[in-house]
mmCIF file of C-alpha atoms in Angstrom:
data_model
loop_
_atom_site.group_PDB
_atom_site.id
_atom_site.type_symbol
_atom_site.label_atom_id
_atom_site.label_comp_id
_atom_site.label_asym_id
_atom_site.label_seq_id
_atom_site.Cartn_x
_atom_site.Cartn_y
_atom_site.Cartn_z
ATOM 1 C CA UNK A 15 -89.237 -11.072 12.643
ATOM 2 C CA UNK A 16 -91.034 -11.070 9.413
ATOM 3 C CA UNK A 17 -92.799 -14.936 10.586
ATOM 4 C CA UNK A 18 -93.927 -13.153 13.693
ATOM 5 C CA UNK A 19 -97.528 -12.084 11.580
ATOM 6 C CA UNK A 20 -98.029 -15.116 9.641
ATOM 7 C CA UNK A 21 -98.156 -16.809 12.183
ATOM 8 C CA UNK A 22 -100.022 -14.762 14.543
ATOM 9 C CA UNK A 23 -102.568 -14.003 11.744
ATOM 10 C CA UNK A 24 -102.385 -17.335 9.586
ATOM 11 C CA UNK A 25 -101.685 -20.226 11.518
ATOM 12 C CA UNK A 26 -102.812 -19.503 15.026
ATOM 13 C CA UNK A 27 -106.427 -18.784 13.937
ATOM 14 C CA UNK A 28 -106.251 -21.373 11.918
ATOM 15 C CA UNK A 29 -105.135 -23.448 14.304
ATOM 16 C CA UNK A 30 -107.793 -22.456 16.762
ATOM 17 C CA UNK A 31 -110.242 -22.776 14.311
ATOM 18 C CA UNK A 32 -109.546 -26.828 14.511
ATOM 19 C CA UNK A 33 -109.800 -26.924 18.200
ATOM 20 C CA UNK A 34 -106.394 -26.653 19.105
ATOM 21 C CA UNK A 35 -105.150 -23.684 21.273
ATOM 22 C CA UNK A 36 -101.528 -22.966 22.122
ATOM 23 C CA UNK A 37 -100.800 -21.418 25.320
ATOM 24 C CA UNK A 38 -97.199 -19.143 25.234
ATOM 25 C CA UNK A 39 -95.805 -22.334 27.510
ATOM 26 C CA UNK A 40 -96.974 -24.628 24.729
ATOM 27 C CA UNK A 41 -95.613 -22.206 21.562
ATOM 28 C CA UNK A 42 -92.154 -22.412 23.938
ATOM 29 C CA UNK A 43 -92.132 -25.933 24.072
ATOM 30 C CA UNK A 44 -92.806 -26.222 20.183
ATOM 31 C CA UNK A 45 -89.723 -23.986 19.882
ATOM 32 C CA UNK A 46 -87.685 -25.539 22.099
ATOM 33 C CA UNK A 47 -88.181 -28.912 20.700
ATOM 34 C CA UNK A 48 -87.668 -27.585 16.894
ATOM 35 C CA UNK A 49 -84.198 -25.707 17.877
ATOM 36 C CA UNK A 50 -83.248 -28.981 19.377
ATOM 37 C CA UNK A 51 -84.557 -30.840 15.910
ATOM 38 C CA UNK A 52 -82.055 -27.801 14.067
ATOM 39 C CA UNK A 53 -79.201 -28.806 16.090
ATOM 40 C CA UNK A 54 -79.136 -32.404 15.193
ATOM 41 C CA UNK A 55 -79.808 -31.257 11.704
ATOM 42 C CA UNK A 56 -76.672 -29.160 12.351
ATOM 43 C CA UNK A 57 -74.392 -32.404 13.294
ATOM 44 C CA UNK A 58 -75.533 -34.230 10.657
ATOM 45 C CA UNK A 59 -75.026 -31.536 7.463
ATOM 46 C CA UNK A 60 -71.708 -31.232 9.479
ATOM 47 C CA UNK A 61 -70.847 -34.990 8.957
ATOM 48 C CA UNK A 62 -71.808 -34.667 5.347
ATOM 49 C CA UNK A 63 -69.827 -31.679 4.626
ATOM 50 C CA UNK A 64 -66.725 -33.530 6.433
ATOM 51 C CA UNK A 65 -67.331 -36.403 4.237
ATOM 52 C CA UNK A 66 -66.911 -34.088 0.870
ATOM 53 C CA UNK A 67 -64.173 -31.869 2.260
ATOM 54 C CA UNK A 68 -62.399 -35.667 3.022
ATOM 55 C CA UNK A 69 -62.852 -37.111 -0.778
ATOM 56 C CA UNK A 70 -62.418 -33.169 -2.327
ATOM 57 C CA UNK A 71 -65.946 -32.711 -3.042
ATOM 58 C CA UNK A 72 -67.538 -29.311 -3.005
ATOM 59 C CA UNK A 73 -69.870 -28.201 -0.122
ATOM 60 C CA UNK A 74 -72.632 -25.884 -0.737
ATOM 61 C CA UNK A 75 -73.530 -22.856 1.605
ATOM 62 C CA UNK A 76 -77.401 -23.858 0.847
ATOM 63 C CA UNK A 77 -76.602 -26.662 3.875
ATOM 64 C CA UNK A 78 -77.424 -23.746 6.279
ATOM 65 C CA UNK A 79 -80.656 -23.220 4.803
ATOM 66 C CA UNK A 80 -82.113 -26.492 6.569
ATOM 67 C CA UNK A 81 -81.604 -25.321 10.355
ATOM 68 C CA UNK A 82 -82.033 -21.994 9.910
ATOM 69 C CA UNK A 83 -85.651 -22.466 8.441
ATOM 70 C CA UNK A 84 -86.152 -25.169 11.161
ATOM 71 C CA UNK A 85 -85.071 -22.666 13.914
ATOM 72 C CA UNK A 86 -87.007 -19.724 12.064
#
């Protein structure tokens, strides 16, 4: 909730500024296709982490930073 006036203030004037203006059908699609991007970013920190938990290495909860700021 707190991204909601960034990027209504920051980035979507900015990016109208350039000439490019998103439509709410084109802001779903961007959405869509980044919680997609966080899921496969979800498969492949799981791999990893199986990996570690295999040789006895340690896994760090900072994994789950990556898709949540990707799906944020």
């Amino acid at each position: 909730m707190l991204i909601i006036p960034g990027m209504n203030f920051l980035v979507y004037p900015a990016l109208k500024r350039l000439g490019i203006e998103l439509s709410a059908l084109k802001k779903m699609s961007i959405g869509m296709f980044l919680a997609a991007i966080s899921f496969a970013a979800v498969a492949l920190i799981q791999m990893r982490i199986d990996g570690l938990a295999a040789a006895g290495g340690k896994v760090s909860v900072a994994w789950q930073l990556i898709p949540y700021v990707l799906m944020t």
